[in-house]
């Protein structure tokens, strides 16, 4: 490459890069929402006094946390189409790569989020759900109105930090050849031989987005600390 | 299920598919161990720098942590492997890409060169250093201020206070988070497969591609990851108990 750079390649491939970024953002949004939703359920299951619920939940969370993210992506990439075709009876390509990636990310993120949410729930004094039950509330009422709103509030900075990490982790779908932001840059790099410019561009964009987000989280944390 | 598949002869390397898994585990551990040494060293320096009274050292430390924490690991992997050889003087870059010895001669025959290995170690080590630095910093800052003040009042210089008072305490406190950082490196080492390092995850995928026994191949790798993770946790718990300061660290210091 001889040292001289050609940054016009980024402008030339702006549409492919933008499409890639949209894929990354879509994956991020779905994985975040799904991760928090199933993470909450997993946390509730783990804290349940019912062993048939708490043991499988703990097993799932510990299993996912013990293996590399990429290994988990490979697993769900392999399992999702198999399981879906078992249920629907369809053969072959019933599930696209994007769906498989989404399932993998939701599963992995729900395991990570469940640990955060569990810590949040456990930070609430036991007297509060006890008081809710004494007032005649059901389990779901006490969770929904008393415990979870406070747990989420306490855990908000940690959950947002995890969201930044999740956004960075979306780049791992590269391993299943899905064209996210990094994948699009990589493809353009192969076509033009300008991988240096493209990878540096990807790094700068990620850095700006993640740095700004982490900075915002830090500000929020400071504000919440004063409010409490 | 067909578990006997691992005893079959693999198409390369002159070993069985089980041999491929062992070779993958060997490279996973080699990358993790080397990267951990780098992460621990650089992370300690950066973390300590962020607690010193020197403004420029604090600023440099903060810049390091923010830079490495806000770029995805995989992107950093590509920066080291693809971009770095192109932006340094051409002769050096060519040397890295072409003249680094091939690792075929080593035991557990690997089909990649020392450059892939080095790039993976640099990437994982310097990335994890930013996380280790945060742990070291928070360990130091969790100590009561009076300890530093008392050390200075006794006539110790600041480096002496760090050497004899602050660091011996801080490193004991951060053993549990350091354990999870090591496990993070161990798991993150699988990203090295994107630049051609045939570590455990890569080998299990390769076995699945050659034999179509995906379930067996992934299960084997998953079990190996779990066993290593559990072993590390047990070892570190023992270490934690052995170096605990009596009466100081409540959790994990039980007798």
Tab-separated table of C-alpha atoms in Angstrom:
chain	number	residue	atom	x	y	z
A	1	UNK	CA	0.000	0.000	0.000
A	2	UNK	CA	3.165	2.112	0.155
A	3	UNK	CA	2.042	4.515	2.854
A	4	UNK	CA	-0.308	6.772	0.878
A	5	UNK	CA	-3.911	6.545	1.950
A	6	UNK	CA	-7.041	6.852	-0.136
A	7	UNK	CA	-9.867	7.932	2.117
A	8	UNK	CA	-12.299	8.415	-0.784
A	9	UNK	CA	-12.984	4.676	-0.555
A	10	UNK	CA	-15.153	5.366	2.503
A	11	UNK	CA	-17.304	7.829	0.574
A	12	UNK	CA	-17.488	5.406	-2.343
A	13	UNK	CA	-18.801	2.619	-0.143
A	14	UNK	CA	-20.940	4.858	2.087
A	15	UNK	CA	-24.170	3.037	1.241
A	16	UNK	CA	-22.806	-0.426	2.017
A	17	UNK	CA	-21.260	0.892	5.240
A	18	UNK	CA	-24.517	2.584	6.228
A	19	UNK	CA	-26.465	-0.620	5.536
A	20	UNK	CA	-23.967	-2.450	7.702
A	21	UNK	CA	-24.394	0.082	10.480
A	22	UNK	CA	-28.182	-0.319	10.267
A	23	UNK	CA	-27.787	-4.103	10.593
A	24	UNK	CA	-25.555	-3.578	13.637
A	25	UNK	CA	-28.059	-1.171	15.205
A	26	UNK	CA	-31.007	-3.464	14.483
A	27	UNK	CA	-29.206	-6.423	16.038
A	28	UNK	CA	-28.232	-4.229	18.986
A	29	UNK	CA	-31.784	-2.988	19.607
A	30	UNK	CA	-33.409	-6.421	19.373
A	31	UNK	CA	-30.714	-8.085	21.501
A	32	UNK	CA	-30.972	-5.321	24.101
A	33	UNK	CA	-34.766	-5.514	24.412
A	34	UNK	CA	-34.808	-9.319	24.322
A	35	UNK	CA	-31.833	-9.581	26.658
A	36	UNK	CA	-33.427	-7.369	29.297
A	37	UNK	CA	-36.832	-9.075	28.980
A	38	UNK	CA	-35.567	-12.658	29.203
A	39	UNK	CA	-32.835	-11.568	31.610
A	40	UNK	CA	-35.506	-10.346	34.013
A	41	UNK	CA	-37.395	-13.628	33.730
A	42	UNK	CA	-34.169	-15.574	34.272
A	43	UNK	CA	-33.309	-13.477	37.323
A	44	UNK	CA	-36.791	-14.059	38.796
A	45	UNK	CA	-36.461	-17.790	38.069
A	46	UNK	CA	-33.048	-17.915	39.735
A	47	UNK	CA	-34.359	-16.165	42.847
A	48	UNK	CA	-37.396	-18.441	42.983
A	49	UNK	CA	-37.664	-20.774	45.967
A	50	UNK	CA	-38.946	-23.379	43.538
A	51	UNK	CA	-35.890	-25.544	42.738
A	52	UNK	CA	-37.318	-26.808	39.439
A	53	UNK	CA	-37.146	-23.186	38.280
A	54	UNK	CA	-34.011	-21.857	39.957
A	55	UNK	CA	-31.645	-24.713	39.104
A	56	UNK	CA	-32.164	-24.766	35.309
A	57	UNK	CA	-31.977	-20.959	35.240
A	58	UNK	CA	-28.704	-20.971	37.184
A	59	UNK	CA	-27.379	-23.754	34.966
A	60	UNK	CA	-28.187	-21.853	31.778
A	61	UNK	CA	-26.659	-18.600	33.011
A	62	UNK	CA	-23.466	-20.269	34.248
A	63	UNK	CA	-23.118	-22.303	31.073
A	64	UNK	CA	-23.423	-19.283	28.787
A	65	UNK	CA	-21.024	-17.269	30.951
A	66	UNK	CA	-18.431	-20.059	30.909
A	67	UNK	CA	-18.066	-20.261	27.128
A	68	UNK	CA	-16.783	-17.663	24.640
A	69	UNK	CA	-19.358	-15.417	22.994
A	70	UNK	CA	-18.258	-16.764	19.595
A	71	UNK	CA	-18.802	-20.344	20.762
A	72	UNK	CA	-22.328	-19.383	21.872
A	73	UNK	CA	-22.968	-17.755	18.484
A	74	UNK	CA	-21.844	-20.965	16.740
A	75	UNK	CA	-24.101	-23.034	19.011
A	76	UNK	CA	-27.271	-21.039	18.381
A	77	UNK	CA	-26.405	-20.601	14.742
A	78	UNK	CA	-26.376	-24.389	14.576
A	79	UNK	CA	-29.346	-25.081	16.885
A	80	UNK	CA	-31.875	-22.403	15.900
A	81	UNK	CA	-32.665	-23.638	12.359
A	82	UNK	CA	-32.749	-27.226	13.641
A	83	UNK	CA	-35.204	-26.476	16.440
A	84	UNK	CA	-37.379	-24.219	14.288
A	85	UNK	CA	-37.655	-26.827	11.546
A	86	UNK	CA	-38.542	-29.449	14.184
A	87	UNK	CA	-41.464	-27.298	15.295
A	88	UNK	CA	-42.663	-26.030	11.935
A	89	UNK	CA	-41.864	-29.190	10.009
A	90	UNK	CA	-40.154	-27.089	7.344
A	91	UNK	CA	-36.898	-28.289	5.907
A	92	UNK	CA	-33.641	-26.457	5.321
A	93	UNK	CA	-33.476	-22.705	5.114
A	94	UNK	CA	-36.544	-21.808	7.162
A	95	UNK	CA	-34.441	-19.498	9.329
A	96	UNK	CA	-32.058	-16.948	7.877
A	97	UNK	CA	-28.650	-16.092	9.271
A	98	UNK	CA	-29.924	-12.822	10.759
A	99	UNK	CA	-32.605	-14.621	12.811
A	100	UNK	CA	-30.069	-17.144	14.076
A	101	UNK	CA	-27.717	-14.316	15.050
A	102	UNK	CA	-30.576	-12.510	16.820
A	103	UNK	CA	-31.460	-15.648	18.804
A	104	UNK	CA	-27.805	-16.151	19.764
A	105	UNK	CA	-27.437	-12.553	20.941
A	106	UNK	CA	-30.710	-12.571	22.904
A	107	UNK	CA	-29.705	-15.799	24.650
A	108	UNK	CA	-26.218	-14.623	25.552
A	109	UNK	CA	-27.334	-11.143	26.604
A	110	UNK	CA	-30.200	-12.481	28.717
A	111	UNK	CA	-27.648	-14.525	30.668
A	112	UNK	CA	-25.462	-11.438	31.212
A	113	UNK	CA	-28.413	-9.164	32.026
A	114	UNK	CA	-29.949	-11.671	34.414
A	115	UNK	CA	-26.856	-11.383	36.630
A	116	UNK	CA	-27.134	-7.589	36.681
A	117	UNK	CA	-30.871	-7.641	37.355
A	118	UNK	CA	-30.496	-10.312	40.038
A	119	UNK	CA	-28.003	-8.092	41.856
A	120	UNK	CA	-30.471	-5.214	41.469
A	121	UNK	CA	-33.341	-7.209	42.942
A	122	UNK	CA	-31.158	-8.372	45.795
A	123	UNK	CA	-30.232	-4.758	46.573
A	124	UNK	CA	-33.847	-4.082	47.606
A	125	UNK	CA	-34.433	-4.601	51.355
A	126	UNK	CA	-36.412	-7.763	52.066
A	127	UNK	CA	-38.922	-5.782	54.107
A	128	UNK	CA	-40.315	-4.166	50.970
A	129	UNK	CA	-41.736	-7.260	49.227
A	130	UNK	CA	-42.790	-8.486	52.677
A	131	UNK	CA	-44.702	-5.257	53.211
A	132	UNK	CA	-46.249	-5.578	49.743
A	133	UNK	CA	-47.463	-9.106	50.526
A	134	UNK	CA	-48.817	-7.858	53.875
A	135	UNK	CA	-50.835	-5.287	51.945
A	136	UNK	CA	-52.360	-8.152	49.979
A	137	UNK	CA	-50.362	-7.747	46.766
A	138	UNK	CA	-49.626	-10.827	44.657
A	139	UNK	CA	-46.087	-11.878	43.662
A	140	UNK	CA	-46.352	-10.172	40.270
A	141	UNK	CA	-47.853	-7.004	41.791
A	142	UNK	CA	-45.065	-6.713	44.344
A	143	UNK	CA	-42.425	-7.389	41.682
A	144	UNK	CA	-43.989	-5.110	39.083
A	145	UNK	CA	-44.865	-2.159	41.312
A	146	UNK	CA	-42.384	-2.285	44.190
A	147	UNK	CA	-39.236	-4.329	43.579
A	148	UNK	CA	-38.405	-4.154	39.855
A	149	UNK	CA	-38.850	-0.379	39.375
A	150	UNK	CA	-36.351	0.249	42.184
A	151	UNK	CA	-34.046	-2.537	41.047
A	152	UNK	CA	-33.931	-1.127	37.502
A	153	UNK	CA	-33.312	2.354	38.830
A	154	UNK	CA	-30.422	1.161	40.995
A	155	UNK	CA	-28.979	-0.882	38.160
A	156	UNK	CA	-29.501	1.645	35.371
A	157	UNK	CA	-25.830	2.712	35.057
A	158	UNK	CA	-24.617	-0.898	35.028
A	159	UNK	CA	-27.294	-1.886	32.510
A	160	UNK	CA	-26.336	0.986	30.226
A	161	UNK	CA	-22.643	0.116	30.510
A	162	UNK	CA	-23.553	-3.434	29.524
A	163	UNK	CA	-25.515	-1.970	26.585
A	164	UNK	CA	-22.338	-0.241	25.348
A	165	UNK	CA	-20.485	-3.561	25.638
A	166	UNK	CA	-23.334	-5.278	23.777
A	167	UNK	CA	-23.085	-2.732	20.970
A	168	UNK	CA	-19.380	-3.511	20.659
A	169	UNK	CA	-20.103	-7.241	20.781
A	170	UNK	CA	-22.457	-7.026	17.794
A	171	UNK	CA	-19.280	-6.903	15.687
A	172	UNK	CA	-18.799	-10.592	16.564
A	173	UNK	CA	-21.475	-11.587	14.030
A	174	UNK	CA	-18.588	-11.217	11.600
A	175	UNK	CA	-17.822	-14.884	12.411
A	176	UNK	CA	-21.062	-16.036	10.767
A	177	UNK	CA	-20.491	-13.817	7.746
A	178	UNK	CA	-23.392	-11.498	8.507
A	179	UNK	CA	-22.823	-8.065	6.995
A	180	UNK	CA	-22.860	-5.756	9.997
A	181	UNK	CA	-20.820	-2.520	10.082
A	182	UNK	CA	-17.502	-4.362	10.447
A	183	UNK	CA	-18.548	-7.005	7.916
A	184	UNK	CA	-19.459	-4.322	5.364
A	185	UNK	CA	-16.101	-2.604	5.863
A	186	UNK	CA	-14.322	-5.919	5.550
A	187	UNK	CA	-16.149	-6.714	2.303
A	188	UNK	CA	-15.365	-3.288	0.859
A	189	UNK	CA	-11.769	-3.795	1.945
A	190	UNK	CA	-11.521	-7.067	0.065
A	191	UNK	CA	-12.975	-5.473	-3.074
A	192	UNK	CA	-10.695	-2.433	-3.068
A	193	UNK	CA	-7.612	-3.573	-1.136
A	194	UNK	CA	-8.096	-0.546	1.120
A	195	UNK	CA	-8.514	-2.422	4.411
A	196	UNK	CA	-6.292	0.016	6.321
A	197	UNK	CA	-8.551	3.012	5.652
A	198	UNK	CA	-11.747	1.021	6.198
A	199	UNK	CA	-10.743	-0.664	9.463
A	200	UNK	CA	-9.405	2.624	10.842
A	201	UNK	CA	-12.706	4.260	9.896
A	202	UNK	CA	-14.668	1.494	11.672
A	203	UNK	CA	-12.491	1.900	14.777
A	204	UNK	CA	-12.984	5.674	14.830
A	205	UNK	CA	-16.763	5.414	14.409
A	206	UNK	CA	-17.071	2.800	17.167
A	207	UNK	CA	-14.814	4.854	19.405
A	208	UNK	CA	-16.836	8.048	18.974
A	209	UNK	CA	-20.182	6.289	19.564
A	210	UNK	CA	-19.020	4.228	22.551
A	211	UNK	CA	-17.003	7.032	24.125
A	212	UNK	CA	-19.969	9.403	23.936
A	213	UNK	CA	-22.292	6.757	25.361
A	214	UNK	CA	-19.926	5.879	28.240
A	215	UNK	CA	-19.540	9.571	28.989
A	216	UNK	CA	-23.327	9.939	29.104
A	217	UNK	CA	-23.608	6.950	31.447
A	218	UNK	CA	-21.013	8.491	33.756
A	219	UNK	CA	-22.964	11.762	33.892
A	220	UNK	CA	-26.188	9.906	34.595
A	221	UNK	CA	-24.483	7.910	37.347
A	222	UNK	CA	-23.310	11.128	38.996
A	223	UNK	CA	-26.824	12.583	38.839
A	224	UNK	CA	-28.442	9.440	40.254
A	225	UNK	CA	-25.856	9.362	43.050
A	226	UNK	CA	-26.860	12.867	44.124
A	227	UNK	CA	-30.561	12.145	43.859
A	228	UNK	CA	-30.390	9.118	46.105
B	1	UNK	CA	-24.676	-39.079	18.588
B	2	UNK	CA	-21.389	-40.486	17.466
B	3	UNK	CA	-18.659	-39.781	19.981
B	4	UNK	CA	-16.239	-42.229	18.390
B	5	UNK	CA	-15.654	-39.585	15.739
B	6	UNK	CA	-12.885	-38.056	17.872
B	7	UNK	CA	-10.813	-41.230	17.581
B	8	UNK	CA	-10.842	-41.116	13.794
B	9	UNK	CA	-7.822	-39.947	11.858
B	10	UNK	CA	-8.093	-36.247	10.955
B	11	UNK	CA	-7.197	-35.178	7.393
B	12	UNK	CA	-4.219	-33.075	8.515
B	13	UNK	CA	-1.642	-32.825	11.252
B	14	UNK	CA	-1.120	-36.567	11.465
B	15	UNK	CA	-3.452	-36.897	14.435
B	16	UNK	CA	-6.996	-37.825	15.375
B	17	UNK	CA	-9.810	-35.275	15.715
B	18	UNK	CA	-9.189	-35.493	19.456
B	19	UNK	CA	-5.653	-34.355	18.656
B	20	UNK	CA	-7.133	-31.314	16.898
B	21	UNK	CA	-9.068	-30.459	20.041
B	22	UNK	CA	-5.936	-30.806	22.201
B	23	UNK	CA	-3.985	-28.660	19.791
B	24	UNK	CA	-6.773	-26.071	19.934
B	25	UNK	CA	-6.739	-26.119	23.716
B	26	UNK	CA	-2.951	-25.736	23.688
B	27	UNK	CA	-3.168	-22.576	21.556
B	28	UNK	CA	-6.076	-21.186	23.572
B	29	UNK	CA	-4.013	-21.563	26.745
B	30	UNK	CA	-0.826	-20.265	25.087
B	31	UNK	CA	-2.538	-17.132	23.755
B	32	UNK	CA	-4.372	-16.562	27.064
B	33	UNK	CA	-1.275	-17.007	29.224
B	34	UNK	CA	0.949	-14.719	27.147
B	35	UNK	CA	-1.799	-12.116	26.826
B	36	UNK	CA	-2.414	-12.263	30.579
B	37	UNK	CA	1.241	-11.503	31.376
B	38	UNK	CA	1.038	-8.483	29.073
B	39	UNK	CA	-2.358	-7.391	30.440
B	40	UNK	CA	-1.263	-7.715	34.050
B	41	UNK	CA	1.969	-5.761	33.512
B	42	UNK	CA	0.572	-2.947	31.382
B	43	UNK	CA	-2.688	-2.859	33.369
B	44	UNK	CA	-0.817	-2.496	36.662
B	45	UNK	CA	1.299	0.377	35.334
B	46	UNK	CA	-1.739	2.164	33.863
B	47	UNK	CA	-3.898	1.536	36.941
B	48	UNK	CA	-1.207	2.800	39.326
B	49	UNK	CA	-0.605	5.814	37.066
B	50	UNK	CA	-4.266	6.776	37.451
B	51	UNK	CA	-3.914	6.979	41.245
B	52	UNK	CA	-0.701	9.019	41.428
B	53	UNK	CA	-0.683	12.743	42.202
B	54	UNK	CA	1.021	13.365	38.833
B	55	UNK	CA	-1.561	15.006	36.562
B	56	UNK	CA	0.125	13.944	33.300
B	57	UNK	CA	0.360	10.304	34.440
B	58	UNK	CA	-3.331	10.316	35.368
B	59	UNK	CA	-4.273	11.844	32.023
B	60	UNK	CA	-2.201	9.297	30.073
B	61	UNK	CA	-3.717	6.450	32.081
B	62	UNK	CA	-7.256	7.702	31.499
B	63	UNK	CA	-6.592	8.130	27.776
B	64	UNK	CA	-5.284	4.571	27.555
B	65	UNK	CA	-8.322	3.083	29.307
B	66	UNK	CA	-10.836	5.096	27.259
B	67	UNK	CA	-9.123	4.282	23.966
B	68	UNK	CA	-8.945	0.524	24.466
B	69	UNK	CA	-12.324	0.177	26.154
B	70	UNK	CA	-14.357	1.937	23.495
B	71	UNK	CA	-13.273	-0.004	20.405
B	72	UNK	CA	-14.677	-3.535	19.914
B	73	UNK	CA	-12.173	-6.302	20.569
B	74	UNK	CA	-12.661	-7.767	17.106
B	75	UNK	CA	-11.923	-4.400	15.471
B	76	UNK	CA	-8.770	-4.119	17.589
B	77	UNK	CA	-7.796	-7.612	16.437
B	78	UNK	CA	-8.031	-6.466	12.809
B	79	UNK	CA	-6.137	-3.247	13.575
B	80	UNK	CA	-3.179	-5.209	14.964
B	81	UNK	CA	-3.216	-7.932	12.358
B	82	UNK	CA	-4.153	-6.145	9.129
B	83	UNK	CA	-3.552	-2.440	9.705
B	84	UNK	CA	-0.429	-2.290	11.870
B	85	UNK	CA	1.947	-3.937	9.312
B	86	UNK	CA	0.773	-1.401	6.698
B	87	UNK	CA	1.305	1.771	8.700
B	88	UNK	CA	4.756	0.991	10.107
B	89	UNK	CA	7.792	1.265	7.763
B	90	UNK	CA	7.292	-1.113	4.849
B	91	UNK	CA	10.328	-3.306	5.560
B	92	UNK	CA	9.128	-4.022	9.104
B	93	UNK	CA	5.591	-4.722	7.972
B	94	UNK	CA	6.803	-7.174	5.341
B	95	UNK	CA	8.995	-8.858	7.926
B	96	UNK	CA	6.009	-9.316	10.250
B	97	UNK	CA	3.797	-10.711	7.513
B	98	UNK	CA	6.301	-12.889	5.656
B	99	UNK	CA	9.386	-13.671	7.676
B	100	UNK	CA	7.908	-14.609	11.032
B	101	UNK	CA	8.568	-18.314	11.569
B	102	UNK	CA	5.786	-20.710	10.793
B	103	UNK	CA	4.594	-22.573	13.831
B	104	UNK	CA	4.457	-25.906	12.016
B	105	UNK	CA	7.687	-26.980	13.686
B	106	UNK	CA	6.260	-26.637	17.180
B	107	UNK	CA	4.525	-29.473	18.998
B	108	UNK	CA	0.760	-29.479	18.358
B	109	UNK	CA	1.447	-28.589	14.746
B	110	UNK	CA	-0.234	-25.307	13.996
B	111	UNK	CA	-0.981	-24.048	10.540
B	112	UNK	CA	-0.363	-20.388	11.257
B	113	UNK	CA	2.707	-18.242	11.746
B	114	UNK	CA	4.167	-16.552	14.777
B	115	UNK	CA	2.752	-13.258	13.476
B	116	UNK	CA	-0.863	-14.382	13.904
B	117	UNK	CA	-0.016	-15.553	17.399
B	118	UNK	CA	1.789	-12.300	18.244
B	119	UNK	CA	-1.025	-10.121	16.911
B	120	UNK	CA	-3.568	-12.063	18.978
B	121	UNK	CA	-1.460	-11.746	22.129
B	122	UNK	CA	-0.857	-7.999	21.587
B	123	UNK	CA	-4.537	-7.375	20.931
B	124	UNK	CA	-5.916	-9.399	23.848
B	125	UNK	CA	-3.170	-8.273	26.217
B	126	UNK	CA	-3.437	-4.538	25.579
B	127	UNK	CA	-7.260	-4.642	25.482
B	128	UNK	CA	-7.490	-6.530	28.783
B	129	UNK	CA	-4.856	-4.216	30.279
B	130	UNK	CA	-7.451	-1.436	30.158
B	131	UNK	CA	-9.810	-3.578	32.240
B	132	UNK	CA	-7.064	-4.735	34.623
B	133	UNK	CA	-6.072	-1.087	35.066
B	134	UNK	CA	-9.577	-0.252	36.252
B	135	UNK	CA	-9.491	-3.113	38.758
B	136	UNK	CA	-6.072	-2.073	40.085
B	137	UNK	CA	-7.194	1.536	40.353
B	138	UNK	CA	-10.392	0.700	42.217
B	139	UNK	CA	-8.453	-1.658	44.497
B	140	UNK	CA	-6.026	1.114	45.410
B	141	UNK	CA	-8.803	3.665	45.821
B	142	UNK	CA	-10.815	1.337	48.062
B	143	UNK	CA	-8.089	1.581	50.723
B	144	UNK	CA	-8.587	4.132	53.493
B	145	UNK	CA	-6.748	7.380	52.706
B	146	UNK	CA	-5.151	7.224	56.129
B	147	UNK	CA	-2.871	4.393	55.009
B	148	UNK	CA	-1.044	6.543	52.476
B	149	UNK	CA	-0.968	9.467	54.890
B	150	UNK	CA	0.418	7.282	57.672
B	151	UNK	CA	3.080	5.897	55.359
B	152	UNK	CA	4.147	9.389	54.280
B	153	UNK	CA	4.102	10.579	57.896
B	154	UNK	CA	6.497	7.749	58.790
B	155	UNK	CA	8.956	9.214	56.333
B	156	UNK	CA	8.438	6.797	53.450
B	157	UNK	CA	8.641	8.280	49.971
B	158	UNK	CA	5.562	7.913	47.753
B	159	UNK	CA	7.090	5.020	45.736
B	160	UNK	CA	7.911	3.318	49.035
B	161	UNK	CA	4.333	3.792	50.247
B	162	UNK	CA	3.088	2.123	47.054
B	163	UNK	CA	5.647	-0.663	47.323
B	164	UNK	CA	5.182	-1.529	51.005
B	165	UNK	CA	1.690	-0.297	51.957
B	166	UNK	CA	-0.773	0.325	49.138
B	167	UNK	CA	0.009	-2.316	46.532
B	168	UNK	CA	0.326	-5.351	48.848
B	169	UNK	CA	-3.156	-4.546	50.168
B	170	UNK	CA	-4.715	-3.559	46.849
B	171	UNK	CA	-3.557	-6.684	44.968
B	172	UNK	CA	-5.061	-8.928	47.628
B	173	UNK	CA	-8.370	-7.101	47.421
B	174	UNK	CA	-8.581	-7.368	43.641
B	175	UNK	CA	-7.931	-11.117	43.382
B	176	UNK	CA	-11.620	-11.986	42.721
B	177	UNK	CA	-12.128	-9.385	39.950
B	178	UNK	CA	-8.716	-10.298	38.511
B	179	UNK	CA	-9.861	-13.902	38.318
B	180	UNK	CA	-12.812	-12.899	36.201
B	181	UNK	CA	-10.522	-10.770	34.029
B	182	UNK	CA	-8.338	-13.809	33.426
B	183	UNK	CA	-11.398	-15.848	32.526
B	184	UNK	CA	-12.434	-13.024	30.193
B	185	UNK	CA	-9.079	-13.244	28.387
B	186	UNK	CA	-9.435	-17.014	28.228
B	187	UNK	CA	-12.875	-16.726	26.589
B	188	UNK	CA	-11.976	-13.712	24.433
B	189	UNK	CA	-9.025	-15.636	23.011
B	190	UNK	CA	-11.573	-17.251	20.688
B	191	UNK	CA	-11.695	-13.977	18.705
B	192	UNK	CA	-8.189	-14.906	17.516
B	193	UNK	CA	-9.843	-17.412	15.188
B	194	UNK	CA	-10.799	-14.477	12.942
B	195	UNK	CA	-7.124	-13.919	12.106
B	196	UNK	CA	-6.336	-17.596	11.638
B	197	UNK	CA	-5.175	-18.772	15.055
B	198	UNK	CA	-6.471	-22.330	15.325
B	199	UNK	CA	-7.537	-22.256	18.966
B	200	UNK	CA	-10.187	-24.375	20.628
B	201	UNK	CA	-13.313	-22.778	19.116
B	202	UNK	CA	-11.730	-22.742	15.660
B	203	UNK	CA	-10.770	-26.411	15.933
B	204	UNK	CA	-14.250	-27.438	17.030
B	205	UNK	CA	-15.724	-25.586	14.064
B	206	UNK	CA	-13.159	-27.195	11.784
B	207	UNK	CA	-14.045	-30.649	13.091
B	208	UNK	CA	-17.726	-29.897	12.517
B	209	UNK	CA	-16.987	-28.827	8.937
B	210	UNK	CA	-14.962	-31.957	8.154
B	211	UNK	CA	-17.179	-34.520	9.869
B	212	UNK	CA	-20.650	-32.866	9.999
B	213	UNK	CA	-20.735	-33.976	13.648
B	214	UNK	CA	-21.446	-30.421	14.776
B	215	UNK	CA	-23.192	-31.325	18.002
B	216	UNK	CA	-20.374	-33.573	19.201
B	217	UNK	CA	-17.648	-31.121	18.181
B	218	UNK	CA	-19.273	-28.120	19.911
B	219	UNK	CA	-20.136	-30.147	23.014
B	220	UNK	CA	-16.537	-31.289	23.393
B	221	UNK	CA	-15.180	-27.741	23.138
B	222	UNK	CA	-17.873	-26.420	25.491
B	223	UNK	CA	-17.005	-29.058	28.109
B	224	UNK	CA	-13.310	-28.180	27.874
B	225	UNK	CA	-14.110	-24.484	28.386
B	226	UNK	CA	-16.246	-25.299	31.432
B	227	UNK	CA	-13.600	-27.550	32.990
B	228	UNK	CA	-10.875	-24.906	32.575
B	229	UNK	CA	-13.148	-22.159	33.938
B	230	UNK	CA	-13.979	-24.225	37.037
B	231	UNK	CA	-10.321	-25.128	37.587
B	232	UNK	CA	-9.248	-21.486	37.439
B	233	UNK	CA	-11.995	-20.459	39.865
B	234	UNK	CA	-10.972	-23.170	42.367
B	235	UNK	CA	-7.256	-22.327	42.086
B	236	UNK	CA	-7.884	-18.626	42.604
B	237	UNK	CA	-10.097	-19.297	45.625
B	238	UNK	CA	-7.226	-21.221	47.193
B	239	UNK	CA	-4.794	-18.413	46.402
B	240	UNK	CA	-7.217	-15.854	47.810
B	241	UNK	CA	-7.494	-17.758	51.090
B	242	UNK	CA	-3.734	-18.152	51.342
B	243	UNK	CA	-2.880	-14.474	50.929
B	244	UNK	CA	-5.854	-13.034	52.822
B	245	UNK	CA	-5.007	-10.337	55.370
B	246	UNK	CA	-6.455	-11.624	58.662
B	247	UNK	CA	-9.489	-9.683	59.751
B	248	UNK	CA	-9.338	-7.348	56.785
B	249	UNK	CA	-11.030	-8.932	53.803
B	250	UNK	CA	-14.281	-10.414	54.913
B	251	UNK	CA	-15.356	-12.397	51.893
B	252	UNK	CA	-13.161	-15.266	50.767
B	253	UNK	CA	-10.872	-14.932	53.754
B	254	UNK	CA	-12.734	-17.562	55.756
B	255	UNK	CA	-10.727	-20.107	57.698
